[in-house]
XYZ file of C-alpha atoms in Angstrom:
674
model
C 0.000 0.000 0.000
C 1.259 3.464 -0.897
C 2.551 5.803 1.771
C -0.044 8.343 2.894
C 0.314 11.723 1.202
C -1.797 14.781 0.624
C -4.536 14.065 -1.866
C -4.671 16.590 -4.773
C -8.016 18.361 -4.939
C -8.544 17.240 -8.558
C -8.032 13.593 -7.558
C -10.348 13.926 -4.554
C -13.103 15.378 -6.749
C -12.774 12.585 -9.309
C -12.762 9.981 -6.543
C -16.084 11.261 -5.180
C -17.561 11.289 -8.687
C -16.392 7.703 -9.254
C -17.895 6.506 -5.946
C -21.261 8.024 -6.765
C -21.260 6.734 -10.340
C -20.354 3.155 -9.359
C -22.978 3.100 -6.621
C -25.707 4.323 -8.999
C -24.862 1.818 -11.724
C -24.625 -1.059 -9.222
C -28.058 -0.164 -7.853
C -29.582 0.013 -11.336
C -28.102 -3.351 -12.307
C -28.545 -5.410 -9.124
C -31.713 -3.916 -7.613
C -33.705 -2.527 -10.539
C -32.452 -5.125 -13.034
C -31.716 -2.295 -15.466
C -28.516 -1.998 -17.520
C -27.398 1.634 -17.634
C -23.801 0.640 -18.396
C -22.144 -2.575 -19.519
C -20.656 -4.849 -16.818
C -17.228 -4.387 -18.423
C -17.508 -0.599 -18.268
C -18.657 -0.773 -14.633
C -15.645 -2.965 -13.838
C -13.442 -0.337 -15.486
C -14.870 2.403 -13.248
C -14.392 0.218 -10.175
C -10.782 -0.485 -11.106
C -10.015 3.233 -11.420
C -11.646 3.759 -8.018
C -9.542 0.976 -6.482
C -6.362 2.365 -8.074
C -6.977 5.768 -6.468
C -7.615 4.119 -3.084
C -4.404 2.139 -3.424
C -2.436 5.342 -3.930
C -4.400 7.355 -1.339
C -5.686 4.869 1.294
C -6.894 7.695 3.529
C -9.781 8.185 1.072
C -11.280 4.763 1.840
C -14.534 4.856 3.797
C -16.872 2.004 4.803
C -19.371 3.036 2.102
C -16.857 2.732 -0.745
C -17.965 0.216 -3.406
C -14.577 -1.459 -3.029
C -15.409 -2.405 0.561
C -18.565 -4.333 -0.392
C -18.296 -8.109 -0.420
C -19.419 -8.440 -3.636
C -6.019 -25.307 -33.895
C -3.766 -27.664 -34.920
C -4.981 -31.324 -34.966
C -3.585 -33.221 -31.990
C -1.371 -36.223 -32.568
C -3.298 -39.419 -31.973
C -6.589 -38.308 -33.570
C -7.551 -39.742 -36.941
C -8.380 -37.206 -39.652
C -11.951 -37.221 -40.933
C -12.907 -35.781 -44.306
C -16.302 -34.130 -43.934
C -18.917 -35.416 -46.366
C -20.601 -32.015 -46.159
C -18.383 -28.921 -45.986
C -18.650 -27.028 -42.717
C -19.160 -23.261 -42.856
C -18.735 -20.350 -40.475
C -21.070 -17.370 -40.143
C -20.531 -13.749 -41.053
C -21.063 -11.442 -38.075
C -23.251 -8.405 -37.424
C -22.968 -6.088 -34.424
C -25.709 -3.481 -34.894
C -29.331 -2.911 -35.929
C -28.123 -1.199 -39.115
C -26.051 -4.225 -40.127
C -29.054 -6.485 -39.577
C -31.250 -4.244 -41.740
C -28.532 -4.401 -44.414
C -28.532 -8.208 -44.157
C -32.327 -8.260 -44.547
C -32.198 -5.952 -47.573
C -29.407 -8.010 -49.164
C -31.345 -11.259 -48.684
C -34.491 -9.805 -50.266
C -32.550 -8.250 -53.151
C -30.717 -11.493 -53.938
C -33.909 -13.545 -53.682
C -35.611 -11.195 -56.134
C -32.698 -11.646 -58.553
C -32.709 -15.442 -58.126
C -36.470 -16.045 -58.131
C -37.556 -13.242 -60.450
C -40.044 -11.894 -57.940
C -40.163 -10.067 -54.608
C -40.629 -12.286 -51.543
C -40.818 -11.684 -47.801
C -38.724 -14.311 -46.005
C -39.222 -15.100 -42.340
C -36.368 -15.839 -39.945
C -35.673 -18.535 -37.395
C -33.552 -17.153 -34.555
C -31.533 -19.361 -32.196
C -29.191 -18.639 -29.322
C -25.535 -18.763 -30.360
C -24.002 -21.124 -27.827
C -20.340 -20.376 -27.188
C -18.902 -23.886 -27.100
C -17.121 -26.338 -29.389
C -18.639 -27.472 -32.676
C -19.021 -31.169 -33.488
C -20.357 -32.960 -36.562
C -22.264 -36.188 -35.834
C -22.934 -38.916 -38.399
C -25.566 -41.624 -37.866
C -26.196 -44.702 -40.000
C -29.533 -46.455 -39.598
C -30.034 -44.357 -36.503
C -26.752 -45.328 -34.768
C -23.887 -42.935 -34.040
C -20.907 -43.922 -36.169
C -18.590 -40.887 -36.343
C -18.192 -37.658 -34.393
C -15.709 -35.096 -35.704
C -14.474 -31.602 -34.955
C -15.038 -28.856 -37.516
C -11.294 -28.566 -38.249
C -10.641 -26.765 -41.531
C -14.255 -27.148 -42.660
C -13.215 -29.923 -45.021
C -11.149 -32.110 -42.674
C -11.659 -32.545 -38.928
C -10.545 -34.859 -36.120
C -12.289 -38.089 -35.133
C -13.478 -37.574 -31.524
C -16.152 -40.293 -31.551
C -15.036 -42.017 -28.356
C -15.064 -38.771 -26.379
C -18.425 -37.655 -27.763
C -19.998 -41.023 -26.872
C -19.430 -40.122 -23.201
C -21.813 -37.113 -23.455
C -25.175 -38.398 -22.229
C -27.256 -35.777 -24.069
C -25.948 -37.076 -27.423
C -28.028 -40.137 -28.382
C -26.164 -43.251 -29.438
C -29.368 -44.499 -31.068
C -32.022 -42.250 -32.635
C -35.792 -42.650 -32.502
C -35.765 -43.551 -36.211
C -33.371 -45.672 -38.281
C -32.203 -42.817 -40.521
C -28.891 -41.994 -42.148
C -28.180 -38.403 -41.118
C -25.376 -35.906 -40.480
C -26.080 -33.204 -37.904
C -24.158 -30.326 -36.358
C -24.120 -29.298 -32.726
C -22.306 -27.353 -30.025
C -20.655 -29.116 -27.082
C -20.626 -26.972 -23.966
C -19.836 -27.069 -20.272
C -22.037 -25.296 -17.749
C -20.584 -22.560 -15.568
C -21.459 -24.558 -12.452
C -19.703 -27.619 -13.865
C -16.635 -25.528 -14.667
C -16.523 -24.268 -11.099
C -16.536 -27.823 -9.734
C -13.916 -28.915 -12.274
C -11.591 -26.020 -11.472
C -11.913 -26.664 -7.729
C -10.688 -30.200 -8.324
C -7.891 -29.054 -10.638
C -6.591 -26.527 -8.115
C -6.539 -29.212 -5.419
C -4.295 -31.283 -7.675
C -2.036 -28.292 -8.499
C -3.339 -28.084 -12.066
C -3.998 -24.851 -13.987
C -7.735 -23.984 -13.899
C -9.594 -23.458 -17.180
C -10.215 -19.807 -18.062
C -13.840 -20.314 -19.169
C -16.400 -23.022 -20.028
C -15.629 -22.838 -23.759
C -11.943 -23.673 -23.223
C -12.904 -26.469 -20.850
C -15.319 -27.991 -23.386
C -12.772 -27.818 -26.214
C -10.012 -29.226 -24.017
C -12.228 -32.076 -22.874
C -13.310 -33.131 -26.361
C -9.714 -33.085 -27.565
C -8.458 -35.406 -24.797
C -6.861 -38.621 -26.010
C -8.307 -40.446 -22.990
C -12.135 -40.798 -23.223
C -12.312 -41.411 -19.460
C -11.278 -37.789 -18.867
C -14.021 -36.522 -21.163
C -16.540 -38.738 -19.336
C -15.661 -37.047 -16.037
C -16.080 -33.495 -17.368
C -19.924 -33.209 -17.287
C -20.268 -32.050 -20.896
C -23.543 -31.289 -22.673
C -24.560 -30.673 -26.286
C -27.237 -28.813 -28.254
C -27.834 -30.016 -31.830
C -29.050 -27.291 -34.190
C -28.756 -28.265 -37.864
C -29.179 -31.094 -40.362
C -26.236 -31.089 -42.762
C -27.554 -34.063 -44.762
C -30.136 -36.838 -44.398
C -31.601 -39.667 -46.419
C -35.011 -38.829 -44.906
C -37.305 -35.983 -45.926
C -36.075 -32.825 -44.246
C -38.776 -30.288 -43.271
C -39.325 -27.284 -45.507
C -38.409 -24.705 -42.858
C -35.598 -24.140 -40.374
C -38.088 -23.906 -37.510
C -39.611 -27.291 -38.347
C -36.112 -28.740 -38.769
C -35.335 -27.974 -35.120
C -38.535 -29.741 -34.081
C -37.564 -32.638 -36.392
C -34.203 -32.919 -34.620
C -35.923 -32.952 -31.251
C -38.281 -35.724 -32.414
C -35.275 -37.809 -33.472
C -34.004 -37.659 -29.882
C -31.478 -34.847 -30.010
C -31.255 -32.201 -27.308
C -32.234 -28.904 -28.953
C -32.001 -25.546 -27.208
C -35.613 -24.580 -26.581
C -35.116 -20.823 -26.894
C -35.560 -20.634 -30.667
C -38.307 -18.555 -32.226
C -39.848 -17.628 -35.568
C -39.666 -13.934 -36.522
C -41.836 -12.425 -39.253
C -39.552 -9.423 -39.806
C -36.016 -8.242 -39.113
C -37.403 -5.876 -36.455
C -38.711 -8.899 -34.557
C -35.238 -10.431 -34.849
C -33.720 -7.318 -33.301
C -36.278 -7.405 -30.469
C -35.327 -11.027 -29.758
C -31.635 -10.067 -29.756
C -32.324 -7.180 -27.346
C -34.130 -9.559 -25.002
C -31.249 -12.020 -24.907
C -28.569 -9.331 -24.830
C -29.999 -8.204 -21.507
C -30.381 -11.796 -20.310
C -26.881 -12.813 -21.382
C -24.922 -14.282 -18.495
C -27.990 -15.521 -16.639
C -27.931 -18.980 -18.251
C -25.616 -21.771 -17.127
C -24.129 -21.927 -20.635
C -22.274 -19.138 -22.462
C -24.119 -17.176 -25.161
C -22.251 -14.736 -27.411
C -25.140 -13.708 -29.665
C -27.975 -15.148 -31.730
C -27.919 -16.972 -35.063
C -30.398 -15.692 -37.645
C -31.373 -17.975 -40.549
C -33.829 -17.526 -43.401
C -36.618 -19.881 -42.346
C -37.700 -21.180 -45.763
C -35.399 -23.942 -47.077
C -36.370 -23.057 -50.657
C -34.952 -19.579 -50.108
C -31.856 -20.959 -48.348
C -31.093 -23.103 -51.399
C -31.578 -20.115 -53.723
C -29.220 -17.928 -51.693
C -26.489 -20.555 -51.298
C -23.045 -19.853 -49.856
C -20.027 -17.654 -50.439
C -16.588 -19.222 -50.135
C -16.756 -18.671 -46.370
C -20.318 -18.504 -45.123
C -23.991 -19.095 -45.937
C -25.717 -16.097 -47.515
C -28.962 -17.041 -45.784
C -27.641 -16.770 -42.225
C -25.724 -14.402 -39.984
C -24.471 -14.310 -36.393
C -25.834 -11.254 -34.565
C -23.207 -10.791 -31.842
C -23.676 -9.224 -28.441
C -21.830 -5.968 -27.569
C -18.053 -6.009 -27.584
C -15.785 -5.512 -24.579
C -16.191 -2.052 -23.072
C -14.120 0.100 -20.710
C -14.183 3.678 -19.444
C -11.615 6.440 -19.945
C -11.369 10.230 -20.350
C -11.408 12.351 -23.538
C -8.347 14.606 -23.254
C -8.486 16.318 -26.662
C -9.903 16.080 -30.200
C -7.888 16.144 -33.442
C -9.283 16.566 -36.961
C -7.633 14.254 -39.483
C -7.768 14.748 -43.257
C -7.748 11.590 -45.347
C -6.475 11.258 -48.907
C -10.044 11.636 -50.243
C -10.446 14.941 -48.363
C -12.858 13.524 -45.772
C -12.351 14.985 -42.302
C -12.577 12.666 -39.310
C -12.685 13.873 -35.687
C -10.539 11.643 -33.476
C -10.734 11.666 -29.679
C -7.393 11.654 -27.858
C -7.964 9.418 -24.835
C -6.289 8.750 -21.555
C -4.570 5.424 -22.469
C -6.585 2.364 -21.436
C -6.491 -1.361 -22.197
C -9.442 -2.784 -24.160
C -9.713 -6.131 -25.971
C -6.103 -6.864 -25.096
C -4.493 -3.717 -26.498
C -3.713 -0.244 -25.153
C -5.942 2.366 -26.768
C -5.261 6.108 -26.778
C -7.491 7.249 -29.666
C -11.031 6.589 -30.790
C -12.947 7.742 -33.835
C -15.858 10.151 -33.335
C -16.975 9.562 -36.951
C -18.599 12.931 -37.692
C -20.314 16.021 -36.287
C -23.704 14.309 -35.979
C -22.196 11.544 -33.867
C -20.557 14.110 -31.578
C -23.927 15.838 -31.135
C -25.767 12.534 -30.608
C -23.382 11.436 -27.883
C -23.009 14.982 -26.503
C -19.350 14.107 -25.955
C -17.042 16.861 -24.712
C -13.344 17.272 -24.005
C -12.872 16.174 -20.390
C -15.776 13.707 -20.418
C -15.577 10.231 -18.922
C -16.729 7.900 -21.695
C -17.362 4.229 -22.433
C -15.370 2.905 -25.389
C -15.623 -0.451 -27.107
C -13.561 -2.389 -29.566
C -15.026 -5.320 -31.495
C -12.135 -7.527 -32.539
C -9.368 -5.318 -33.921
C -11.457 -2.529 -35.450
C -10.841 1.110 -34.536
C -12.193 1.785 -31.018
C -15.271 3.970 -30.755
C -17.004 5.939 -28.029
C -20.434 4.442 -27.341
C -21.568 6.291 -24.231
C -20.868 9.409 -22.161
C -21.209 9.335 -18.362
C -22.604 12.825 -17.639
C -22.694 12.185 -13.888
C -18.875 12.322 -13.953
C -18.774 15.921 -15.239
C -17.272 18.670 -13.077
C -18.339 21.665 -15.174
C -14.941 22.182 -16.834
C -15.713 20.064 -19.916
C -15.402 21.769 -23.332
C -17.972 21.449 -26.130
C -16.413 20.061 -29.339
C -16.869 22.305 -32.363
C -15.902 21.583 -35.950
C -13.382 24.158 -37.209
C -14.274 26.458 -40.085
C -10.900 25.854 -41.711
C -8.200 23.176 -41.615
C -4.649 23.913 -42.708
C -4.314 20.693 -44.716
C -7.289 21.671 -46.910
C -5.526 23.938 -49.376
C -4.769 27.642 -49.659
C -7.646 28.996 -47.569
C -8.310 25.757 -45.631
C -12.075 25.861 -46.248
C -14.202 22.812 -45.512
C -17.770 21.852 -46.436
C -20.353 19.271 -45.435
C -20.752 16.453 -47.980
C -24.261 16.597 -49.498
C -26.472 13.850 -48.089
C -23.875 12.770 -45.524
C -22.904 13.678 -41.984
C -19.232 14.136 -42.879
C -17.154 17.172 -43.867
C -14.489 17.373 -46.554
C -11.998 19.870 -47.918
C -13.518 22.252 -50.472
C -10.315 22.261 -52.493
C -10.141 18.668 -53.742
C -6.862 19.397 -55.495
C -5.062 20.913 -52.541
C -1.390 20.153 -52.343
C -1.658 18.131 -49.148
C -4.449 15.940 -50.527
C -2.643 15.360 -53.815
C 0.504 14.517 -51.898
C -1.323 11.931 -49.803
C -3.037 10.447 -52.845
C 0.306 10.059 -54.595
C 1.860 8.462 -51.487
C -0.996 5.958 -51.507
C -0.706 5.452 -55.289
C 2.904 4.262 -55.007
C 2.412 2.270 -51.778
C 2.836 -1.499 -51.551
C -0.918 -2.100 -51.635
C -1.178 -0.233 -54.943
C 1.580 0.248 -57.570
C 4.359 -0.708 -55.134
C 7.041 1.564 -56.619
C 10.157 0.824 -54.615
C 12.169 3.853 -53.501
C 9.417 6.408 -54.120
C 8.676 7.466 -50.560
C 6.877 10.501 -49.064
C 9.964 12.737 -49.118
C 10.586 12.175 -52.822
C 6.883 12.676 -53.642
C 6.990 15.982 -51.769
C 10.179 17.049 -53.591
C 8.712 16.145 -57.004
C 5.593 18.190 -56.300
C 7.518 21.197 -54.998
C 9.634 21.114 -58.190
C 6.418 21.046 -60.272
C 7.526 17.772 -61.871
C 4.476 15.853 -60.660
C 0.933 16.950 -59.881
C -1.151 13.910 -60.876
C -0.407 10.179 -60.700
C 0.190 9.762 -64.435
C 3.007 12.338 -64.256
C 5.098 9.721 -62.444
C 5.338 7.681 -65.649
C 6.631 10.631 -67.699
C 9.648 11.384 -65.488
C 13.068 11.542 -67.181
C 16.486 11.079 -65.651
C 17.234 14.763 -66.139
C 14.153 15.682 -64.075
C 15.370 13.629 -61.148
C 18.939 14.920 -61.324
C 17.579 18.401 -60.621
C 16.420 17.217 -57.214
C 18.668 17.370 -54.176
C 20.200 13.987 -53.306
C 19.779 12.342 -56.723
C 22.790 11.001 -58.607
C 22.982 9.072 -61.889
C 22.610 5.670 -60.238
C 19.788 6.589 -57.858
C 17.860 8.287 -60.682
C 18.247 5.215 -62.904
C 17.113 2.905 -60.077
C 13.979 4.920 -59.444
C 13.068 5.026 -63.148
C 13.544 1.247 -63.337
C 11.187 0.821 -60.379
C 8.597 3.054 -62.072
C 8.918 1.077 -65.293
C 8.606 -2.254 -63.472
C 5.334 -1.083 -61.917
C 3.625 -0.449 -65.259
C 1.950 -3.862 -65.213
C -0.544 -4.135 -62.389
C -3.506 -6.313 -61.401
C -6.982 -4.814 -61.614
C -7.641 -4.927 -57.876
C -4.410 -3.060 -57.044
C -5.164 -0.505 -59.758
C -8.549 0.178 -58.165
C -6.891 0.516 -54.756
C -4.408 3.037 -56.179
C -7.158 5.408 -57.379
C -8.145 6.467 -53.817
C -11.840 5.894 -54.473
C -13.746 6.576 -51.235
C -14.805 3.405 -49.373
C -12.788 1.109 -51.677
C -10.126 -0.805 -49.767
C -8.213 -3.993 -50.488
C -10.960 -6.572 -49.940
C -13.567 -4.489 -51.794
C -11.245 -3.926 -54.743
C -10.488 -7.659 -54.905
C -14.202 -8.568 -54.877
C -14.985 -6.024 -57.621
C -12.039 -7.125 -59.761
C -12.990 -10.797 -59.465
C -16.631 -10.085 -60.315
C -16.118 -7.861 -63.376
C -12.781 -9.117 -64.678
C -11.760 -5.980 -66.593
C -11.431 -2.241 -65.995
C -13.856 -1.430 -68.809
C -16.518 -3.595 -67.180
C -16.013 -1.793 -63.879
C -16.060 1.646 -65.517
C -19.263 0.881 -67.404
C -21.069 -0.896 -64.568
C -24.244 0.741 -63.300
C -24.788 1.419 -59.619
C -27.284 -1.460 -59.569
C -24.765 -3.865 -61.106
C -22.128 -2.831 -58.592
C -24.594 -3.257 -55.748
C -25.110 -6.918 -56.704
C -21.471 -7.841 -56.070
C -21.091 -9.968 -52.946
C -19.696 -7.815 -50.137
C -20.502 -4.509 -51.896
C -23.224 -2.399 -50.299
C -25.121 0.593 -51.598
C -22.636 3.129 -50.198
C -19.656 1.499 -51.939
C -21.645 1.022 -55.152
C -22.610 4.704 -55.161
C -19.003 5.735 -54.484
C -17.603 3.627 -57.339
C -20.324 4.708 -59.760
C -19.973 8.425 -59.020
C -16.154 8.304 -59.083
C -16.024 6.778 -62.568
C -18.727 9.205 -63.741
C -16.629 12.240 -62.780
C -14.986 13.714 -65.941
C -11.742 14.583 -64.148
C -11.448 11.051 -62.750
C -12.236 9.578 -66.171
C -9.483 11.708 -67.664
C -6.999 10.528 -65.032
C -7.770 6.875 -65.789
C -7.443 7.489 -69.535
C -4.055 9.145 -69.043
C -2.879 6.286 -66.818
C -3.889 3.751 -69.453
C -1.431 5.374 -71.837
C 1.347 4.105 -69.553
C 0.159 1.036 -67.672
C -1.186 -2.419 -68.502
C -3.901 -3.865 -66.276
C -4.186 -7.597 -65.713
C -7.237 -9.510 -64.493
C -7.111 -11.008 -61.019
C -5.575 -14.401 -61.604
C -7.216 -17.563 -60.332
C -4.256 -19.526 -59.028
C -3.918 -23.277 -59.617
C -2.005 -23.470 -56.337
C -4.445 -24.881 -53.774
C -1.924 -25.718 -51.062
C -3.881 -23.687 -48.483
C -7.370 -24.437 -49.828
C -9.983 -24.471 -47.071
C -7.605 -22.865 -44.549
C -8.556 -19.606 -42.860
C -5.811 -17.250 -41.657
C -5.870 -14.167 -39.443
C -2.950 -11.716 -39.601
C -1.907 -9.691 -36.573
C 1.096 -7.611 -35.573
C 3.802 -6.227 -37.829
C 5.697 -8.584 -40.147
C 9.281 -7.612 -40.961
C 9.568 -8.889 -44.542
C 5.959 -8.572 -45.736
C 3.145 -6.099 -45.451
C -0.205 -7.453 -44.352
C -1.454 -6.909 -47.890
C 1.376 -9.000 -49.342
C 0.872 -11.730 -46.748
C -2.860 -11.790 -47.436
C -2.292 -11.983 -51.184
C 0.166 -14.858 -50.718
C -2.511 -16.768 -48.811
C -5.151 -16.073 -51.481
C -2.728 -17.096 -54.231
C -2.541 -20.520 -52.600
C -6.287 -20.949 -52.233
C -6.571 -19.856 -48.600
C -8.762 -17.207 -47.023
C -7.983 -14.204 -44.834
C -10.358 -13.260 -42.013
C -10.361 -10.092 -39.926
C -11.093 -11.678 -36.549
C -10.167 -14.855 -34.693
C -12.820 -17.483 -34.039
C -12.946 -21.194 -33.405
C -13.183 -21.573 -37.195
C -9.755 -19.969 -37.714
C -7.034 -22.423 -38.742
C -3.947 -20.243 -38.223
C -3.075 -16.886 -36.692
C 0.078 -15.345 -38.179
C 1.637 -13.217 -35.443
C 4.196 -10.524 -36.146
C 5.666 -8.024 -33.703
C 3.240 -6.680 -31.042
C 0.368 -8.939 -32.143
C -2.267 -7.659 -29.688
C -5.718 -9.085 -28.952
C -5.960 -11.417 -31.958
C -2.953 -13.376 -30.685
C -4.443 -13.526 -27.193
C -7.744 -14.736 -28.660
C -5.912 -17.460 -30.588
C -4.283 -18.726 -27.408
C -7.616 -18.645 -25.607
C -9.346 -20.670 -28.328
C -6.455 -23.038 -28.923
C -5.957 -21.835 -32.518
C -2.560 -22.649 -34.027
C -0.182 -19.658 -34.222
C 2.681 -19.091 -36.652
C 5.585 -16.693 -36.350
C 6.885 -15.007 -39.501
C 9.470 -17.719 -40.255
C 6.952 -20.533 -39.833
C 4.491 -18.681 -42.054
C 7.058 -18.152 -44.821
C 8.140 -21.798 -44.570
C 4.492 -22.799 -45.033
C 4.179 -20.573 -48.102
C 7.356 -21.957 -49.627
C 6.444 -25.592 -48.954
């Protein structure tokens, strides 16, 4: 405990605010059964309170809230090739994303069926456990396997046979393959960990890890002692007549003798789905098993078949996840950043805090409307959240923590990076601001830096300093000017000699052949990043097809929403942008995205985290795609490998928690080469 010292007035005031805030939120949660703040955010407030008391113990009083008692397949398992490929779900985190899913389903069904239809949805709890695939022949369990890569899993039949809720013999003599989730109850985990501690063994961190660890034991006797349970939720294949709807399929599974989670429901609209999610979001944690969201599936099997699958997930289903991890911190300042497209983003400078396994000191405020909606001010105590590894965002302000010294955030009238007079304007139809001068020197400089970056034309040796020097010498103003440079031009610049000038011109020449997706990335089209550009390039095949595509045609591309479609359509319709592309085509040759014959990583899903020394993330991702693999943005139990560079952060921690195989840079490169 720290030595007693005089408590600064500012600290004393914040301490009293924290005490009052924690007490109010605890009362709302425990007495009124009302969530006014997430449990994680409340824990964050309590930790700050405890930290102050640790430094200044004289502040502690009896009424302080702190004083209240309050992967890779294992050796020994046989590989099993799945007769039916196993898929993972795409995720949604908000009402807006669910409405987008609903609109996408209806739009695709109209295209497929030639008429408008109104699908219904079956909604089930998303049990956070360990997936198994069960095969029965003539009603008898023959094989139980892990999901594995989706194509190949591990034979865990002997362990699964020890789970009493999984029938060894069905009520009917059918041939069937079903999918389910093995889980361990929280109460069972507590008993298991008590025993493990007594025997000097490391306790399991959570029920999910315990379930996975139990199923992947080589000794079935250990699995039998673990008190595991299982909910079955889907028919992958059957020789019997499968019901026409998802809802009836769950009842069919129950009639066969499987244990089915009873909390499924039929929703007539996406708004009913959201209401169901809200109900279970508030109830999350009150069940003995872990729930991390709900699974939403188009109810009609006819429509499911019409929608089909992408390479990763079913188009007819989505996982609607519960809120991400949340913590509290203080807004210390606000900066206004100008992107290469001229869009201005307010960014909150935060008191550093750990969230989702990483230290966060900044969070996006998105736009002026979001600032007004939150009523966030400089000096405010706020709740921030981070889903996976996306940019943290402020989701709530705690006004009871204000001391009257907070400053209202106001958008500036001018920003220095926005050209000669720095003027800005609100984008028509949007909540964002942008620079009025779209050709300002700073914006052009940033566009050119992006144009030559590794993700785009990858011109070696053409860094920010040289771009700046070329622009100041009036040798380059637009991207196509780079391809007209002569050795004499470069020799006029400070630091260039014969050899260095020749090397740079060789690099420029070598970059003249480029794939369509990287060309699209290079153009700095708003909302078009690497994955979007790749999807568009694969769908259309040629630049002319992209240029001539209507907004409606663009909107039909998998993974492309209305906003991106509008951005692409309007960009290629702009005369100045058309002229730039035409001038570039005088110098460069664009290749279609190649479909590689190399399928060494087919069916494998990778997640990249941290900084690699010899590759950018874009290059690493492309190397995986070139070999038939897939790159995901977040770690789940369906991830095969996590490639961890320097300072890997929360994705690496998640991989360890889930038991997903991790690769360092050398191991990853060895895998690519082999």
